[in-house]
Amino acid sequence: MSLSIPDLVSVRARHPEAVAEAAARRARRPLIGDSGRLMIVAADHPARGALGVGDRRLAMAGRADLLERLCIALSRPGVDGVLATADILEDLLLLGVLENKVVMGSMNRGGLAGAVFEMDDRFTGHRAEDIARLRFDAGKLLLRIDYDDPGSLTTLESTARAIDAMAAHRLPLFVEPFLSRRIDGRVSNDLSAEAVTKSIAIAAGLGGTSAYTWLKLPVTDDPDDMGEVLETSTLPTVLLGGEVGGSAAEQAGAYERWRKALRLPTVQGMVVGRSLLYPAEGSVETAVDTAVGLL
């Protein structure tokens, strides 16, 4: 990193306009580059209060450590860009590591992990006008739908309006849908083929146009179901990584599931976060390079 944490704090305190200046001069690139694939590193977890990785409950709380891991990941060949909330993206802008990278702003963060209002995921992150003003390249939102929780209706309606607003700016929006339910008070996402199929059908139909809508989808419990599941929509899709188990066998299994799903015609790439930034074994470089190799 070219700036230290004290330097970042000093710039933020004395020259807050530096963020907009860095955004204005950032060199941009097309969403899909020469490879025809998309590899995005995700770091939007902290703003939902989801700081844990494995048995380390506050692993993502150290900002200097997180930024260093992101800088390493962004420097690796084949990594196209980053997904994060405003605070992290603006740190990266000031560090100068977003040149010719795809920058995706996280839009809804209101449904804090573990809160009673978790499913009422209001849009408290980037707005479409913020993403356009900062010359970022896309947005992302999480759409969890619990048929037993009325808060999901607010999220559905807000998602539809965000799709409309992003389309008005001709900006892609990556929608990450799940059918979810509470089990013993905790929200759990249903990764069965039927549930993922329904979530795709619901998400694809939101808003006044789907021209700029992408899907960000998990691999189903049975990866062999993914081909049929993805026939639900013609929208371009990226796979989400999720948190991978700590053993070498669990990591190898996750990579193999991704490898199979990446062969499917609507799948254009991957968006992976903690499993690359905080690998259970090995370095960030090795984890990122392995994931890029799947593409």
Tab-separated table of C-alpha atoms in Angstrom, residues 9-289:
chain	number	residue	atom	x	y	z
A	9	VAL	CA	-6.844	9.139	8.357
A	10	SER	CA	-5.005	12.408	7.728
A	11	VAL	CA	-6.348	12.708	4.175
A	12	ARG	CA	-9.874	11.913	5.344
A	13	ALA	CA	-9.680	14.468	8.155
A	14	ARG	CA	-8.046	17.311	6.221
A	15	HIS	CA	-8.944	16.713	2.575
A	16	PRO	CA	-12.209	14.757	2.291
A	17	GLU	CA	-12.566	16.061	-1.269
A	18	ALA	CA	-9.652	13.765	-2.179
A	19	VAL	CA	-12.096	10.858	-2.468
A	20	ALA	CA	-14.091	12.532	-5.245
A	21	GLU	CA	-10.876	13.685	-6.921
A	22	ALA	CA	-9.469	10.150	-6.938
A	23	ALA	CA	-12.754	8.815	-8.325
A	24	ALA	CA	-12.802	11.447	-11.080
A	25	ARG	CA	-9.328	10.578	-12.367
A	26	ARG	CA	-9.554	6.783	-11.987
A	27	ALA	CA	-8.908	4.922	-15.226
A	28	ARG	CA	-11.884	2.704	-16.077
A	29	ARG	CA	-12.325	-0.484	-18.117
A	30	PRO	CA	-15.233	-2.444	-19.589
A	31	LEU	CA	-17.154	-4.707	-17.241
A	32	ILE	CA	-16.161	-7.779	-19.257
A	33	GLY	CA	-12.565	-7.684	-20.395
A	34	ASP	CA	-10.601	-9.599	-22.997
A	35	SER	CA	-10.893	-12.879	-21.091
A	36	GLY	CA	-14.670	-12.866	-21.426
A	37	ARG	CA	-14.853	-13.760	-17.728
A	38	LEU	CA	-15.307	-11.775	-14.530
A	39	MET	CA	-13.410	-12.347	-11.270
A	40	ILE	CA	-14.423	-10.023	-8.441
A	41	VAL	CA	-13.150	-10.044	-4.858
A	42	ALA	CA	-15.872	-9.211	-2.312
A	43	ALA	CA	-15.342	-7.303	0.926
A	44	ASP	CA	-18.794	-5.969	1.740
A	45	HIS	CA	-19.295	-8.141	4.827
A	46	PRO	CA	-18.210	-5.756	7.648
A	47	ALA	CA	-21.000	-3.238	7.076
A	48	ARG	CA	-23.567	-5.935	7.885
A	49	GLY	CA	-21.726	-6.688	11.129
A	50	ALA	CA	-20.513	-9.999	9.652
A	51	LEU	CA	-16.883	-9.842	10.758
A	52	GLY	CA	-16.204	-13.515	11.414
A	53	VAL	CA	-14.155	-15.965	9.388
A	54	GLY	CA	-14.222	-19.542	10.660
A	55	ASP	CA	-13.665	-19.469	14.414
A	56	ARG	CA	-12.248	-15.920	14.335
A	57	ARG	CA	-15.238	-13.762	15.240
A	58	LEU	CA	-13.586	-10.412	14.459
A	59	ALA	CA	-11.231	-11.460	11.669
A	60	MET	CA	-12.430	-8.734	9.278
A	61	ALA	CA	-12.435	-5.998	11.919
A	62	GLY	CA	-8.798	-4.989	11.395
A	63	ARG	CA	-8.993	-2.450	8.584
A	64	ALA	CA	-5.255	-2.293	7.872
A	65	ASP	CA	-5.111	-6.081	7.556
A	66	LEU	CA	-8.209	-6.187	5.348
A	67	LEU	CA	-6.884	-3.463	3.057
A	68	GLU	CA	-3.539	-5.235	2.730
A	69	ARG	CA	-5.298	-8.474	1.763
A	70	LEU	CA	-7.429	-6.621	-0.775
A	71	CYS	CA	-4.398	-4.920	-2.298
A	72	ILE	CA	-2.688	-8.289	-2.675
A	73	ALA	CA	-5.793	-9.828	-4.268
A	74	LEU	CA	-6.261	-6.910	-6.673
A	75	SER	CA	-2.627	-7.168	-7.771
A	76	ARG	CA	-2.964	-10.785	-8.918
A	77	PRO	CA	-3.356	-11.544	-12.646
A	78	GLY	CA	-6.923	-12.321	-13.634
A	79	VAL	CA	-8.608	-10.383	-10.817
A	80	ASP	CA	-10.971	-7.906	-12.455
A	81	GLY	CA	-12.161	-5.856	-9.519
A	82	VAL	CA	-13.714	-5.502	-6.088
A	83	LEU	CA	-17.120	-5.329	-4.427
A	84	ALA	CA	-17.385	-3.342	-1.189
A	85	THR	CA	-19.175	-0.618	0.733
A	86	ALA	CA	-18.341	3.077	0.454
A	87	ASP	CA	-15.804	3.224	3.285
A	88	ILE	CA	-13.679	0.367	1.920
A	89	LEU	CA	-13.898	1.437	-1.729
A	90	GLU	CA	-12.881	4.965	-0.801
A	91	ASP	CA	-9.875	3.681	1.164
A	92	LEU	CA	-8.881	1.700	-1.943
A	93	LEU	CA	-9.397	4.765	-4.136
A	94	LEU	CA	-7.060	6.781	-1.930
A	95	LEU	CA	-4.533	3.950	-2.037
A	96	GLY	CA	-4.629	4.101	-5.844
A	97	VAL	CA	-5.276	0.388	-6.395
A	98	LEU	CA	-8.524	0.655	-8.367
A	99	GLU	CA	-7.028	1.797	-11.657
A	100	ASN	CA	-8.481	-0.185	-14.580
A	101	LYS	CA	-10.489	-2.330	-12.161
A	102	VAL	CA	-14.219	-3.049	-12.026
A	103	VAL	CA	-15.597	-1.275	-8.951
A	104	MET	CA	-18.917	-2.530	-7.565
A	105	GLY	CA	-20.735	-0.610	-4.848
A	106	SER	CA	-22.751	-2.486	-2.222
A	107	MET	CA	-26.217	-0.969	-1.916
A	108	ASN	CA	-28.250	-2.515	0.919
A	109	ARG	CA	-26.761	-3.060	4.344
A	110	GLY	CA	-29.672	-2.334	6.690
A	111	GLY	CA	-30.426	-5.987	7.514
A	112	LEU	CA	-27.692	-6.438	10.094
A	113	ALA	CA	-26.620	-9.998	10.842
A	114	GLY	CA	-28.510	-11.338	13.836
A	115	ALA	CA	-30.896	-8.376	14.182
A	116	VAL	CA	-34.656	-8.836	14.594
A	117	PHE	CA	-34.995	-6.623	11.489
A	118	GLU	CA	-32.465	-8.649	9.473
A	119	MET	CA	-34.923	-9.423	6.684
A	120	ASP	CA	-36.056	-5.795	6.376
A	121	ASP	CA	-32.887	-5.049	4.441
A	122	ARG	CA	-33.337	-1.400	3.635
A	123	PHE	CA	-30.950	0.408	1.328
A	124	THR	CA	-28.443	2.130	3.567
A	125	GLY	CA	-25.383	1.768	1.310
A	126	HIS	CA	-24.671	3.141	-2.150
A	127	ARG	CA	-27.510	4.664	-4.143
A	128	ALA	CA	-27.564	4.542	-7.923
A	129	GLU	CA	-26.688	8.239	-8.067
A	130	ASP	CA	-23.655	7.659	-5.817
A	131	ILE	CA	-22.335	4.879	-8.036
A	132	ALA	CA	-22.805	7.072	-11.110
A	133	ARG	CA	-21.271	10.160	-9.453
A	134	LEU	CA	-18.171	8.267	-8.325
A	135	ARG	CA	-17.814	6.660	-11.773
A	136	PHE	CA	-18.042	3.182	-10.337
A	137	ASP	CA	-18.953	0.392	-12.698
A	138	ALA	CA	-21.789	-1.597	-11.104
A	139	GLY	CA	-23.849	-2.147	-7.991
A	140	LYS	CA	-24.759	-5.181	-5.935
A	141	LEU	CA	-27.628	-5.944	-3.600
A	142	LEU	CA	-28.682	-8.848	-1.423
A	143	LEU	CA	-32.284	-10.033	-1.774
A	144	ARG	CA	-33.264	-12.500	0.940
A	145	ILE	CA	-36.922	-13.500	0.892
A	146	ASP	CA	-38.598	-15.075	3.913
A	147	TYR	CA	-42.233	-15.968	3.238
A	148	ASP	CA	-42.925	-15.713	6.991
A	149	ASP	CA	-41.336	-12.288	7.496
A	150	PRO	CA	-43.183	-9.148	6.303
A	151	GLY	CA	-39.857	-7.284	6.212
A	152	SER	CA	-39.021	-9.123	3.011
A	153	LEU	CA	-41.682	-7.141	1.156
A	154	THR	CA	-39.830	-3.901	1.896
A	155	THR	CA	-36.647	-5.440	0.530
A	156	LEU	CA	-38.442	-6.693	-2.604
A	157	GLU	CA	-39.925	-3.289	-3.361
A	158	SER	CA	-36.637	-1.498	-2.652
A	159	THR	CA	-34.828	-3.936	-4.920
A	160	ALA	CA	-37.214	-3.250	-7.787
A	161	ARG	CA	-36.699	0.499	-7.448
A	162	ALA	CA	-32.903	0.054	-7.268
A	163	ILE	CA	-33.005	-1.953	-10.499
A	164	ASP	CA	-34.962	0.872	-12.139
A	165	ALA	CA	-32.558	3.538	-10.836
A	166	MET	CA	-29.447	1.675	-11.943
A	167	ALA	CA	-30.937	1.020	-15.380
A	168	ALA	CA	-31.671	4.740	-15.735
A	169	HIS	CA	-27.913	5.318	-15.345
A	170	ARG	CA	-27.158	2.358	-17.651
A	171	LEU	CA	-25.261	0.670	-14.837
A	172	PRO	CA	-25.263	-3.099	-14.212
A	173	LEU	CA	-26.778	-4.310	-10.954
A	174	PHE	CA	-25.859	-7.693	-9.499
A	175	VAL	CA	-28.801	-9.145	-7.553
A	176	GLU	CA	-28.036	-11.906	-5.028
A	177	PRO	CA	-31.361	-13.670	-4.259
A	178	PHE	CA	-32.110	-16.313	-1.638
A	179	LEU	CA	-35.163	-17.921	-0.179
A	180	SER	CA	-34.453	-17.747	3.544
A	181	ARG	CA	-36.041	-18.707	6.841
A	182	ARG	CA	-35.267	-18.466	10.516
A	183	ILE	CA	-34.081	-21.634	12.244
A	184	ASP	CA	-33.655	-21.304	16.010
A	185	GLY	CA	-33.656	-17.534	15.584
A	186	ARG	CA	-30.942	-17.435	12.921
A	187	VAL	CA	-31.522	-16.687	9.245
A	188	SER	CA	-30.630	-19.635	7.022
A	189	ASN	CA	-30.534	-19.624	3.218
A	190	ASP	CA	-32.163	-22.536	1.406
A	191	LEU	CA	-29.752	-23.863	-1.220
A	192	SER	CA	-31.993	-26.629	-2.539
A	193	ALA	CA	-32.515	-26.684	-6.306
A	194	GLU	CA	-36.186	-25.732	-5.939
A	195	ALA	CA	-35.466	-22.782	-3.648
A	196	VAL	CA	-32.678	-21.378	-5.831
A	197	THR	CA	-34.892	-21.810	-8.916
A	198	LYS	CA	-37.700	-19.824	-7.265
A	199	SER	CA	-35.288	-17.114	-6.121
A	200	ILE	CA	-34.008	-16.702	-9.690
A	201	ALA	CA	-37.538	-16.449	-11.103
A	202	ILE	CA	-38.504	-13.802	-8.532
A	203	ALA	CA	-35.359	-11.710	-8.911
A	204	ALA	CA	-35.343	-11.778	-12.707
A	205	GLY	CA	-38.845	-10.313	-12.861
A	206	LEU	CA	-38.231	-7.296	-10.622
A	207	GLY	CA	-38.183	-3.741	-11.905
A	208	GLY	CA	-39.312	-2.070	-15.100
A	209	THR	CA	-36.468	-3.563	-17.125
A	210	SER	CA	-34.002	-6.415	-16.712
A	211	ALA	CA	-31.597	-5.051	-19.332
A	212	TYR	CA	-28.939	-4.180	-16.746
A	213	THR	CA	-29.689	-6.934	-14.210
A	214	TRP	CA	-27.166	-9.659	-13.440
A	215	LEU	CA	-27.637	-12.510	-10.980
A	216	LYS	CA	-25.166	-13.472	-8.260
A	217	LEU	CA	-26.003	-17.044	-7.280
A	218	PRO	CA	-24.828	-19.793	-4.956
A	219	VAL	CA	-24.033	-23.291	-6.113
A	220	THR	CA	-26.915	-25.525	-5.006
A	221	ASP	CA	-26.592	-28.256	-2.379
A	222	ASP	CA	-26.306	-30.750	-5.232
A	223	PRO	CA	-24.045	-29.155	-7.883
A	224	ASP	CA	-25.432	-31.520	-10.505
A	225	ASP	CA	-28.707	-29.571	-10.298
A	226	MET	CA	-27.146	-26.282	-11.382
A	227	GLY	CA	-27.608	-26.803	-15.111
A	228	GLU	CA	-31.373	-27.197	-14.771
A	229	VAL	CA	-31.614	-24.440	-12.145
A	230	LEU	CA	-29.886	-21.900	-14.384
A	231	GLU	CA	-32.335	-22.603	-17.190
A	232	THR	CA	-34.790	-20.453	-15.201
A	233	SER	CA	-33.441	-17.211	-16.689
A	234	THR	CA	-31.335	-15.800	-19.517
A	235	LEU	CA	-29.782	-13.164	-17.249
A	236	PRO	CA	-25.973	-13.276	-17.065
A	237	THR	CA	-24.799	-14.858	-13.822
A	238	VAL	CA	-21.802	-14.897	-11.528
A	239	LEU	CA	-21.243	-17.471	-8.801
A	240	LEU	CA	-20.852	-16.359	-5.223
A	241	GLY	CA	-18.149	-17.975	-3.188
A	242	GLY	CA	-19.467	-18.022	0.346
A	243	GLU	CA	-17.342	-19.198	3.245
A	244	VAL	CA	-15.457	-22.410	2.577
A	245	GLY	CA	-14.721	-24.924	5.345
A	246	GLY	CA	-11.318	-25.038	6.934
A	247	SER	CA	-10.056	-28.430	5.810
A	248	ALA	CA	-8.161	-29.080	2.599
A	249	ALA	CA	-10.878	-31.532	1.531
A	250	GLU	CA	-13.627	-28.923	2.024
A	251	GLN	CA	-11.668	-26.361	0.033
A	252	ALA	CA	-11.042	-28.834	-2.786
A	253	GLY	CA	-14.738	-29.721	-2.834
A	254	ALA	CA	-15.734	-26.071	-3.113
A	255	TYR	CA	-13.338	-25.477	-5.993
A	256	GLU	CA	-14.691	-28.513	-7.818
A	257	ARG	CA	-18.307	-27.286	-7.407
A	258	TRP	CA	-17.321	-23.901	-8.809
A	259	ARG	CA	-15.420	-25.517	-11.670
A	260	LYS	CA	-18.472	-27.521	-12.778
A	261	ALA	CA	-20.858	-24.564	-12.528
A	262	LEU	CA	-18.511	-22.274	-14.467
A	263	ARG	CA	-19.024	-24.446	-17.553
A	264	LEU	CA	-22.713	-23.514	-17.736
A	265	PRO	CA	-23.716	-21.072	-20.491
A	266	THR	CA	-25.177	-18.248	-18.394
A	267	VAL	CA	-22.274	-18.207	-15.899
A	268	GLN	CA	-19.855	-15.371	-16.660
A	269	GLY	CA	-17.567	-15.496	-13.638
A	270	MET	CA	-17.278	-15.403	-9.858
A	271	VAL	CA	-17.561	-13.030	-6.910
A	272	VAL	CA	-15.664	-14.482	-3.946
A	273	GLY	CA	-14.789	-12.912	-0.613
A	274	ARG	CA	-13.680	-14.419	2.660
A	275	SER	CA	-12.505	-17.750	1.277
A	276	LEU	CA	-9.924	-15.881	-0.823
A	277	LEU	CA	-9.056	-13.021	1.508
A	278	TYR	CA	-8.814	-15.229	4.610
A	279	PRO	CA	-7.932	-18.707	3.338
A	280	ALA	CA	-7.839	-21.447	5.951
A	281	GLU	CA	-4.621	-22.744	4.434
A	282	GLY	CA	-1.989	-20.985	2.376
A	283	SER	CA	-1.644	-17.371	1.324
A	284	VAL	CA	-4.025	-14.874	-0.243
A	285	GLU	CA	-1.945	-15.078	-3.430
A	286	THR	CA	-2.342	-18.855	-3.653
A	287	ALA	CA	-6.084	-18.785	-2.920
A	288	VAL	CA	-6.728	-16.055	-5.482
A	289	ASP	CA	-4.584	-17.682	-8.148
